[in-house]
mmCIF file of C-alpha atoms and ligand atoms in Angstrom:
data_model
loop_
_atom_site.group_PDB
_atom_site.id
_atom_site.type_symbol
_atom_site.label_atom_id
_atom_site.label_comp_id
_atom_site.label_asym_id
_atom_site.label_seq_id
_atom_site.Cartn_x
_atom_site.Cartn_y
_atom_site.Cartn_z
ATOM 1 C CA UNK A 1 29.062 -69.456 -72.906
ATOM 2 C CA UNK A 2 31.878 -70.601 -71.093
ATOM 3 C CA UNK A 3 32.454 -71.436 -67.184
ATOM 4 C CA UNK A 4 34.915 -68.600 -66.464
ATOM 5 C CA UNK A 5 37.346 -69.769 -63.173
ATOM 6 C CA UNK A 6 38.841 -66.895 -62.116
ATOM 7 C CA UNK A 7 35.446 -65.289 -61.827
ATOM 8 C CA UNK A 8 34.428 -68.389 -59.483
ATOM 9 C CA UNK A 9 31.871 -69.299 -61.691
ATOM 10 C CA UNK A 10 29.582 -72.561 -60.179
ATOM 11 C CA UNK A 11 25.940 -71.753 -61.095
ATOM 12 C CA UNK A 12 22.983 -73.070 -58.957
ATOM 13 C CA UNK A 13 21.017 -75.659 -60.631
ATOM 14 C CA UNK A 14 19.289 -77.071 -57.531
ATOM 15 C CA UNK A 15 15.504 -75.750 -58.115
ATOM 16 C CA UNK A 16 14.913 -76.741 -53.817
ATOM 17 C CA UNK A 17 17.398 -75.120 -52.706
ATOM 18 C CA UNK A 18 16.734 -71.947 -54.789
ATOM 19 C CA UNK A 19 13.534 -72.004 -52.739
ATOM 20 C CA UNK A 20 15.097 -72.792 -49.624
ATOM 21 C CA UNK A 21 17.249 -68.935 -50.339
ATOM 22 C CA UNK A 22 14.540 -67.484 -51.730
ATOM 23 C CA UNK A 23 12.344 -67.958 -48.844
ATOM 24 C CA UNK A 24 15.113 -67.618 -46.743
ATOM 25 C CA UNK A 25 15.101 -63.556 -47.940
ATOM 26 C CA UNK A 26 11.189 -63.436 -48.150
ATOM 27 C CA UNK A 27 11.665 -60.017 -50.271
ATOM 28 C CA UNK A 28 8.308 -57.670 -50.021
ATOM 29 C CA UNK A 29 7.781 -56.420 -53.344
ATOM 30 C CA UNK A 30 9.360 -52.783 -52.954
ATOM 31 C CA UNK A 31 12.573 -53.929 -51.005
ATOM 32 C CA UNK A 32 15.611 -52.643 -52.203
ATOM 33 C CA UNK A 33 17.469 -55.859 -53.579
ATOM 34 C CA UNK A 34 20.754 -55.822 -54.932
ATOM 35 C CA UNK A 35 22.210 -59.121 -56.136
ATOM 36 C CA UNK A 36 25.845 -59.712 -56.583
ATOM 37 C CA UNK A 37 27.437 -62.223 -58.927
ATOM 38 C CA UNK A 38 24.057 -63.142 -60.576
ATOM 39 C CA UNK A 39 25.266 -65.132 -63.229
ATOM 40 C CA UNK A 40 22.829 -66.874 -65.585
ATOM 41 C CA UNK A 41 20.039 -65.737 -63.578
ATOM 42 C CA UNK A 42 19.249 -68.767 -61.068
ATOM 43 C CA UNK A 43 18.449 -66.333 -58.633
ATOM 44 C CA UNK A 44 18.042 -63.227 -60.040
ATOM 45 C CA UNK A 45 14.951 -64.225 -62.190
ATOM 46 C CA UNK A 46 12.502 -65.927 -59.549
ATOM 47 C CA UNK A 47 13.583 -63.145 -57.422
ATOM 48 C CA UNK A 48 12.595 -60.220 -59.785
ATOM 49 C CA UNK A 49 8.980 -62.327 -59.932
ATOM 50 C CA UNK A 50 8.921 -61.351 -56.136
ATOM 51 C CA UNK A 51 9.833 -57.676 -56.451
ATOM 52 C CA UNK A 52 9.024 -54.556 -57.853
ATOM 53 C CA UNK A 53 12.555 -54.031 -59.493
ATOM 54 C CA UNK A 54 15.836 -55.445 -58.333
ATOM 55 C CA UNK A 55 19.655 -54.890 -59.617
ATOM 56 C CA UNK A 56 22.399 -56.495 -59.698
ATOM 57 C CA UNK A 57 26.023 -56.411 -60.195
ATOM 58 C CA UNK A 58 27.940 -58.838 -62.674
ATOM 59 C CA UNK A 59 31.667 -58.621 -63.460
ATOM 60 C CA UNK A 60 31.648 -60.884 -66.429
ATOM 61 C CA UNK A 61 30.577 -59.014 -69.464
ATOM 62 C CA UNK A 62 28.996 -62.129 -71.621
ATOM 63 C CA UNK A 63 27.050 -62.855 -68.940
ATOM 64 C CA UNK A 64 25.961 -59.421 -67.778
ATOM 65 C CA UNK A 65 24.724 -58.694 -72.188
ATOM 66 C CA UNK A 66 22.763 -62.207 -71.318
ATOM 67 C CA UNK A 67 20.599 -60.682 -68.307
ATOM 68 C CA UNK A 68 20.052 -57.298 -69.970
ATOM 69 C CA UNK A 69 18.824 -58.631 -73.244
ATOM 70 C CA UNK A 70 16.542 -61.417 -71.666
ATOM 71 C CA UNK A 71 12.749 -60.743 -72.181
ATOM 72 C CA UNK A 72 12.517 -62.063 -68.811
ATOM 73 C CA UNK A 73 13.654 -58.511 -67.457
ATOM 74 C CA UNK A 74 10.873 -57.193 -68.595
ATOM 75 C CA UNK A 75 12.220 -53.595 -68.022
ATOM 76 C CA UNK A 76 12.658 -54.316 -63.965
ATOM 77 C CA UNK A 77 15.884 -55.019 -64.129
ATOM 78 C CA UNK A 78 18.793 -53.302 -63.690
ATOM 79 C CA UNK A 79 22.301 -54.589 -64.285
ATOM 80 C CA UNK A 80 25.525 -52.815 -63.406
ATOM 81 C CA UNK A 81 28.467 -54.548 -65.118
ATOM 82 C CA UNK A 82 31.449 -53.881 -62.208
ATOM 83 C CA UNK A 83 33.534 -55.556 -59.683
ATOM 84 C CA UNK A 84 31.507 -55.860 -56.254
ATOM 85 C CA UNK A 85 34.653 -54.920 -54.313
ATOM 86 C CA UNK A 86 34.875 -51.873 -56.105
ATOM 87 C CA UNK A 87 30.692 -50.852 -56.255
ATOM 88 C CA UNK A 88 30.070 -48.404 -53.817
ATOM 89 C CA UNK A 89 27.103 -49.859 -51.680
ATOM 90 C CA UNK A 90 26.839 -46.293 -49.877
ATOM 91 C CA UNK A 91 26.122 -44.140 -53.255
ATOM 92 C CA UNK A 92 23.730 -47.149 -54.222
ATOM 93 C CA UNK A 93 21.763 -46.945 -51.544
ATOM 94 C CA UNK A 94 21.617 -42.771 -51.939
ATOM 95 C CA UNK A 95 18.766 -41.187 -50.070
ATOM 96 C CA UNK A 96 16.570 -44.653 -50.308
ATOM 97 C CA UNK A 97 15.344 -47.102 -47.996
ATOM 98 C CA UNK A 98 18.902 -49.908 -46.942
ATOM 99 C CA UNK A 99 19.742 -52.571 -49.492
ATOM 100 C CA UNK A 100 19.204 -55.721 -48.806
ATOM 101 C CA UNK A 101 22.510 -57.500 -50.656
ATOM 102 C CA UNK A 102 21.704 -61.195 -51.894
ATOM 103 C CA UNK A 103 24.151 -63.509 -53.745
ATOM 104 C CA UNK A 104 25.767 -66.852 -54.755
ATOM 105 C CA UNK A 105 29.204 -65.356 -54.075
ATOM 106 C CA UNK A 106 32.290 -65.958 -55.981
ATOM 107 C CA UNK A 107 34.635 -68.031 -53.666
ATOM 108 C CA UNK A 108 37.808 -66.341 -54.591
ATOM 109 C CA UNK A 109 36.450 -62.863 -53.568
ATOM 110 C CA UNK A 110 34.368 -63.434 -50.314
ATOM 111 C CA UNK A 111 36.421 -62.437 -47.741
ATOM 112 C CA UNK A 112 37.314 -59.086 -48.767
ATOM 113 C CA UNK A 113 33.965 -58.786 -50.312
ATOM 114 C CA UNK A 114 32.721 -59.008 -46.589
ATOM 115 C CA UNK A 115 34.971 -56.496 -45.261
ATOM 116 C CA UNK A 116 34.040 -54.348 -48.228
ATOM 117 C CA UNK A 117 30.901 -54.446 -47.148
ATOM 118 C CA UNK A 118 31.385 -53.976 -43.237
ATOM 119 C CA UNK A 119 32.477 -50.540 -44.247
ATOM 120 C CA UNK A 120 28.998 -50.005 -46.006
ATOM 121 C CA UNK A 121 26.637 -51.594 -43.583
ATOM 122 C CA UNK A 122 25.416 -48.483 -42.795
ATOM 123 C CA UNK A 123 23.500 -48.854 -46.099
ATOM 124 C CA UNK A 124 22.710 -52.294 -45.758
ATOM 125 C CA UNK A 125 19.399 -53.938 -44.165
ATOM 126 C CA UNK A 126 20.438 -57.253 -44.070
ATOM 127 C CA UNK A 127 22.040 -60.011 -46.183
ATOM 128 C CA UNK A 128 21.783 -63.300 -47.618
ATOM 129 C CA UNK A 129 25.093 -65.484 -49.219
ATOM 130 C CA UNK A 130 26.028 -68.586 -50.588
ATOM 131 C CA UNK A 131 29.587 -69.364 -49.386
ATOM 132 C CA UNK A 132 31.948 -71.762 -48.802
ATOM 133 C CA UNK A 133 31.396 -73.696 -45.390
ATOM 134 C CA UNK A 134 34.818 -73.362 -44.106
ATOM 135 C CA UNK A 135 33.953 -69.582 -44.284
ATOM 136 C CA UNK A 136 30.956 -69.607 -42.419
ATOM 137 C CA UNK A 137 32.771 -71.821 -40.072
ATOM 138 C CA UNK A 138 35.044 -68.838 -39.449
ATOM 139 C CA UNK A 139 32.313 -66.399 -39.525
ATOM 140 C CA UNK A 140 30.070 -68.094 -36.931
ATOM 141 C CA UNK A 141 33.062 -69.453 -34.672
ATOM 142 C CA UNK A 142 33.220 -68.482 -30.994
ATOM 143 C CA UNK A 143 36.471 -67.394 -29.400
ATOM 144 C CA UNK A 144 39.217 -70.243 -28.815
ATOM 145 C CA UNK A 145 39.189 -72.402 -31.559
ATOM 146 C CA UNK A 146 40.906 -72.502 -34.713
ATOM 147 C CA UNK A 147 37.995 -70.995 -37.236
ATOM 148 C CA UNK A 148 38.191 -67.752 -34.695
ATOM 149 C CA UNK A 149 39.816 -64.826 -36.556
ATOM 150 C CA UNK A 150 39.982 -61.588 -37.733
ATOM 151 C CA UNK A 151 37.040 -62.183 -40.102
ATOM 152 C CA UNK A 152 34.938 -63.207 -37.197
ATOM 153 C CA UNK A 153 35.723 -60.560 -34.840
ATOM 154 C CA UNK A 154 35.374 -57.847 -37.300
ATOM 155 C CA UNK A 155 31.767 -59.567 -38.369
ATOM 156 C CA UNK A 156 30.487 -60.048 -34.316
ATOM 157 C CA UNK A 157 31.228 -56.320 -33.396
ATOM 158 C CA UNK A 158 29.283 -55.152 -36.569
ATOM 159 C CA UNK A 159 26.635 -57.301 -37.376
ATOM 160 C CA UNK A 160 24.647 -60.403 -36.313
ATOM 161 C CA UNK A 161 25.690 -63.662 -38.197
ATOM 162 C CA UNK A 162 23.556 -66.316 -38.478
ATOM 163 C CA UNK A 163 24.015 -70.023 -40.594
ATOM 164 C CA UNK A 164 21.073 -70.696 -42.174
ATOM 165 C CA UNK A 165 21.617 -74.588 -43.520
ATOM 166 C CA UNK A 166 24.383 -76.258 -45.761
ATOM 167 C CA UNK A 167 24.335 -76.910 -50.055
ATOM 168 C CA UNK A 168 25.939 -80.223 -51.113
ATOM 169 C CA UNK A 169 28.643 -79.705 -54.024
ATOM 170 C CA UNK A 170 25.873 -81.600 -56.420
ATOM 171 C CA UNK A 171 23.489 -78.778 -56.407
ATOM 172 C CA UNK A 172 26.176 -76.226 -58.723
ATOM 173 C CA UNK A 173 27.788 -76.869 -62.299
ATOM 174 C CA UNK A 174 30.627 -77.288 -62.327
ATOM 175 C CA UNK A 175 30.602 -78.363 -59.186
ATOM 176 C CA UNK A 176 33.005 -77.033 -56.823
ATOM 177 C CA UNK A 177 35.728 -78.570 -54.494
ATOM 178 C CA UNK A 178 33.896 -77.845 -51.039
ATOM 179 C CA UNK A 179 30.493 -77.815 -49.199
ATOM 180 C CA UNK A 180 28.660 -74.273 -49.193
ATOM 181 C CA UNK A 181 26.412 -72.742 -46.586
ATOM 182 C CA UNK A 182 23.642 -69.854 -46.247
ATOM 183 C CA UNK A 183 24.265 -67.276 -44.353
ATOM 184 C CA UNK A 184 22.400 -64.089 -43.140
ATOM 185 C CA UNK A 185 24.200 -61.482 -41.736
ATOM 186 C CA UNK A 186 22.262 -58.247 -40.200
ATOM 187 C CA UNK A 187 24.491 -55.509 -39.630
ATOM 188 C CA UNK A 188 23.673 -53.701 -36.130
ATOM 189 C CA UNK A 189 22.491 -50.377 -36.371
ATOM 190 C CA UNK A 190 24.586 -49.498 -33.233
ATOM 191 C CA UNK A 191 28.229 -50.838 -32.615
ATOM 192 C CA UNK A 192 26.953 -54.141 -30.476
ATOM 193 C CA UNK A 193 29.791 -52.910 -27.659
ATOM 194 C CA UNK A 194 28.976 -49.701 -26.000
ATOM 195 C CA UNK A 195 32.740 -48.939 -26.098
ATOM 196 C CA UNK A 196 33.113 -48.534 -29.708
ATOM 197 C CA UNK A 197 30.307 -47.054 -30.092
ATOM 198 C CA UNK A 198 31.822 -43.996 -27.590
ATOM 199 C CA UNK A 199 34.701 -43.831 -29.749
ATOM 200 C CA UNK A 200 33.053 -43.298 -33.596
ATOM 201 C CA UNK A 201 34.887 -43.454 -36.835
ATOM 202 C CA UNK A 202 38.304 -43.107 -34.919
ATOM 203 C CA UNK A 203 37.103 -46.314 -32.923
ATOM 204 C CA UNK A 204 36.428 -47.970 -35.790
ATOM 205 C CA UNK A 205 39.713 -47.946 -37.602
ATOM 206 C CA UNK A 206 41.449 -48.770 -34.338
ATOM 207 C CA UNK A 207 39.479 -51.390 -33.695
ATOM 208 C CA UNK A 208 40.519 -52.804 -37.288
ATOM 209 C CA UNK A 209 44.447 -51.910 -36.629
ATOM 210 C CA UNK A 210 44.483 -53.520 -33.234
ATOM 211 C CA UNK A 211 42.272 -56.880 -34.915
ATOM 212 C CA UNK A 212 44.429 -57.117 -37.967
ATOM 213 C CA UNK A 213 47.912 -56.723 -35.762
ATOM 214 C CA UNK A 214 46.574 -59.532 -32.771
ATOM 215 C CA UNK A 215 46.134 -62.098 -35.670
ATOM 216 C CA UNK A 216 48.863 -60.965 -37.859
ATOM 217 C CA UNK A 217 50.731 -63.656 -36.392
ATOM 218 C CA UNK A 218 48.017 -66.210 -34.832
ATOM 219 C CA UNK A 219 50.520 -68.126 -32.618
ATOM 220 C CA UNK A 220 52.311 -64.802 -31.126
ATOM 221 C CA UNK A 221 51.050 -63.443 -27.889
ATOM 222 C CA UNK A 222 49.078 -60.053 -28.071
ATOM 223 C CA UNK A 223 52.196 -58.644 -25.932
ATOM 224 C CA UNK A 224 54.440 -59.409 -29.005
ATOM 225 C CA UNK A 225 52.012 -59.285 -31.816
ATOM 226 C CA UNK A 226 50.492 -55.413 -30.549
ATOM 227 C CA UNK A 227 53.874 -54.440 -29.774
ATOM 228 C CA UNK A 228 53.705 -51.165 -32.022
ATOM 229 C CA UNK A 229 49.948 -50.455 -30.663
ATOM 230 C CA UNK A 230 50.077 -51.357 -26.778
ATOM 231 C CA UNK A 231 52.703 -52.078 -24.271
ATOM 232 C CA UNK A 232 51.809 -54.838 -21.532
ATOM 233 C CA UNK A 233 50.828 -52.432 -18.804
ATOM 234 C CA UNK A 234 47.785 -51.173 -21.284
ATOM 235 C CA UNK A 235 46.772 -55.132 -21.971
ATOM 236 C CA UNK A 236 46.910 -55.657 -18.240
ATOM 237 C CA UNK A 237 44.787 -52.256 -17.735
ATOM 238 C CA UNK A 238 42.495 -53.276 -19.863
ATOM 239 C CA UNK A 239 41.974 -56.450 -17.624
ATOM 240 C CA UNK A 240 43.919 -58.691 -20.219
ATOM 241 C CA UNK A 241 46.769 -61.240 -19.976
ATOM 242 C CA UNK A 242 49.233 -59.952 -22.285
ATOM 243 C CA UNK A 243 50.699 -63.567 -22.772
ATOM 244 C CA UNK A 244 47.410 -64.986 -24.477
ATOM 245 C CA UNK A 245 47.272 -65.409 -27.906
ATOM 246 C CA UNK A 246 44.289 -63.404 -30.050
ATOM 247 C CA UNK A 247 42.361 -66.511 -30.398
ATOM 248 C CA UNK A 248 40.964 -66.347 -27.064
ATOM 249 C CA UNK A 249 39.454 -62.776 -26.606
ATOM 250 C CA UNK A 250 35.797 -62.133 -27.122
ATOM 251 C CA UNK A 251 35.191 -59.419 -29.982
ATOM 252 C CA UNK A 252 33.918 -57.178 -26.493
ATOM 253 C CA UNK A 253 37.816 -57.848 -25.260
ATOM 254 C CA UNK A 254 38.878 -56.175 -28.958
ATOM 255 C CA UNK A 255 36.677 -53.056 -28.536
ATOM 256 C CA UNK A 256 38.422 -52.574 -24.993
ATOM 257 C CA UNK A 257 41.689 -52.866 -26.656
ATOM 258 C CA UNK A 258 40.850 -50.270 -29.299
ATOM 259 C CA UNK A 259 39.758 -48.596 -27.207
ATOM 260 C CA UNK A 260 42.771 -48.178 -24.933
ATOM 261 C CA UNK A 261 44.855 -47.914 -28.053
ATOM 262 C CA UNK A 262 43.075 -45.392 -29.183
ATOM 263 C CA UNK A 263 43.088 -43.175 -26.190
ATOM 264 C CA UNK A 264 46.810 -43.626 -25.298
ATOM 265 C CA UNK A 265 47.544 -42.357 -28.787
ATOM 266 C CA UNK A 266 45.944 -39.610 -27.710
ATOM 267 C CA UNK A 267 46.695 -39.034 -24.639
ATOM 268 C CA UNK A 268 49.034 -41.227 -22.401
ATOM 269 C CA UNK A 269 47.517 -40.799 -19.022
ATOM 270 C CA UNK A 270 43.883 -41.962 -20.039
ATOM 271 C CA UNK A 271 41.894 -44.697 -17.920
ATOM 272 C CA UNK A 272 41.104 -47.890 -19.428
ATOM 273 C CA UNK A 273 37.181 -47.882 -20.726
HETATM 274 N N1 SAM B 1 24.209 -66.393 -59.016
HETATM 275 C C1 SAM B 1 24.605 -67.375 -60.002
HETATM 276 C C2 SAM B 1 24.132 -68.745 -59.584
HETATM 277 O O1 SAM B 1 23.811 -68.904 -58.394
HETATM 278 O O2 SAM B 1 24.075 -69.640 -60.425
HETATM 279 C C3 SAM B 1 26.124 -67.379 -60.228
HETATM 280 C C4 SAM B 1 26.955 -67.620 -58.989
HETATM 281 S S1 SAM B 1 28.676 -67.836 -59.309
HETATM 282 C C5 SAM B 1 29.171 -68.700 -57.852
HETATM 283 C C6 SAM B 1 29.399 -66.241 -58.989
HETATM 284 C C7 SAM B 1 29.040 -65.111 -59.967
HETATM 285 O O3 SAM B 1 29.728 -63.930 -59.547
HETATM 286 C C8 SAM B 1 29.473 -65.370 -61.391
HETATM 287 O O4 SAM B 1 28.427 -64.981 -62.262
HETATM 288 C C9 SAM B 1 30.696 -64.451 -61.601
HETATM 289 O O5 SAM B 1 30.885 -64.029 -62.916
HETATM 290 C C10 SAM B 1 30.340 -63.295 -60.679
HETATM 291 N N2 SAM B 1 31.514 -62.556 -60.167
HETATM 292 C C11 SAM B 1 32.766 -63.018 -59.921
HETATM 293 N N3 SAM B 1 33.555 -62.065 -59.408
HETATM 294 C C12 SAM B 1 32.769 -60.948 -59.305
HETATM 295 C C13 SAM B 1 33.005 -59.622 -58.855
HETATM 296 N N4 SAM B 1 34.198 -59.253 -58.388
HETATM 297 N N5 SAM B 1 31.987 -58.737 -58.913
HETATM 298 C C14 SAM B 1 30.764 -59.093 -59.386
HETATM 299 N N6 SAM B 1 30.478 -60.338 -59.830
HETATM 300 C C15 SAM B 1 31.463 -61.250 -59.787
#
């Protein structure tokens, strides 16, 4: 069958660290496990061993007939041919215990893939990717440095990332350009800031306006870069140079902001929280 690119195809041949991920999940045998991007199986078949039933979602066709017809299924298996950044993790999960979302993620989709998510984590437990490393750099990187971003932020206020240990470009075929890492992300069951959790679904999407305008334009200061959401008197309320750049504020400094935005666009004369 052959190695599609634009589906980021590098399949896991290493059979240590398989086990290193695998243990790394330590799946009970009715967890909910949803694997995306399974492949040829490297994964999803010592995982199913492990489980009661597991499914997973595969947006090459060829490869998604291989899984379904493979004895190795053995009727456990359940395979939803689909884009992951269109699969709606919320539907999935129905009624049922959180997923727990596994995967050896295509490179060219894992940044929106993890904002996809974000705005399913209510269904999610916890979970467990293969990524590139200069992802997880950005993921795991504390304010002022040049990983920090909108990624980041967005990830700290929602959920607790952790970098489990790196995968050398030798253990995939074909192997790819970069370094990968492990990560495990938990998503919190409460906002982590008390603010945002205050302000709800409304909170929420200002929090992502006000993120996605401060690093728009990384080298602009917030006064110019949240010029349509906040003037500098609001910055300055919310105890905030307005001449920094977004690269400096703590994810907690982004909830205040959010949440000043979103009470002066509803009412002008409301105190900084
Ligand atoms: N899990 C396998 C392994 O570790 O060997 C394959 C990993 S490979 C890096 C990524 C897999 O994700 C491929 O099987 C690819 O076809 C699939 N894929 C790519 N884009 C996808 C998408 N948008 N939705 C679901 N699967 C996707």
């Amino acid at each position: 069958m052959p190695v599609r690119k634009r589906f980021g195809q590098h399949f896991l041949h290493d059979p240590a660290v398989i086990r290193r991920i695998l243990d790394s999940i330590a799946p009970l045998r009715e967890d909910r496990v949803v694997e995306i991007g399974p492949g040829r199986g490297a994964l999803t078949w010592p995982l199913l061993q492990m489980l009661d039933a597991l499914q997973v979602i595969e947006i090459d066709r060829d490869l998604a007939a291989g899984l379904r017809t493979d004895s190795r299924g053995g009727g456990k298996l359940q395979v939803h041919v689909q884009d992951a950044l269109r699969m709606d993790f919320t539907a999935l999960r129905g009624t049922g215990a959180p997923l727990r979302i596994v995967g050896n993620l295509p490179y060219n989709i894992s940044t929106p893939l993890m904002f996809h998510l974000l705005e399913h984590r209510a269904a999610i437990a916890d979970m467990h990717f293969m990524l590139q490393k200069e992802v997880v750099d950005r993921i795991v990187a504390e304010p002022g440095g040049k990983d920090y971003g909108r990624l980041g932020v967005m990830l700290a206020v929602h959920a607790q990332a952790t970098r489990l240990f790196d995968v050398g470009r030798g253990s995939f075929k074909p192997a790819p350009k970069v370094t990968s890492s492990v990560l495990r992300l938990r998503p919190a069951i409460e906002p982590r800031f008390e603010g945002l959790k205050a302000l709800g679904a409304e909170g929420d999407a200002a929090l992502k306006r006000v993120v996605a305008a401060a690093f728009s334009q990384r080298r602009k200061t917030l006064r110019n870069s949240l010029l349509e959401l906040l003037d500098s008197t609001e910055i300055e309320a919310c105890g905030i140079d307005p001449q920094l750049r977004p690269e400096v504020l703590a994810p907690a400094q982004f909830v205040q902001l959010a949440a000043r935005y979103l009470r002066s666009s509803r009412s002008a004369a409301a105190p900084c929280r």
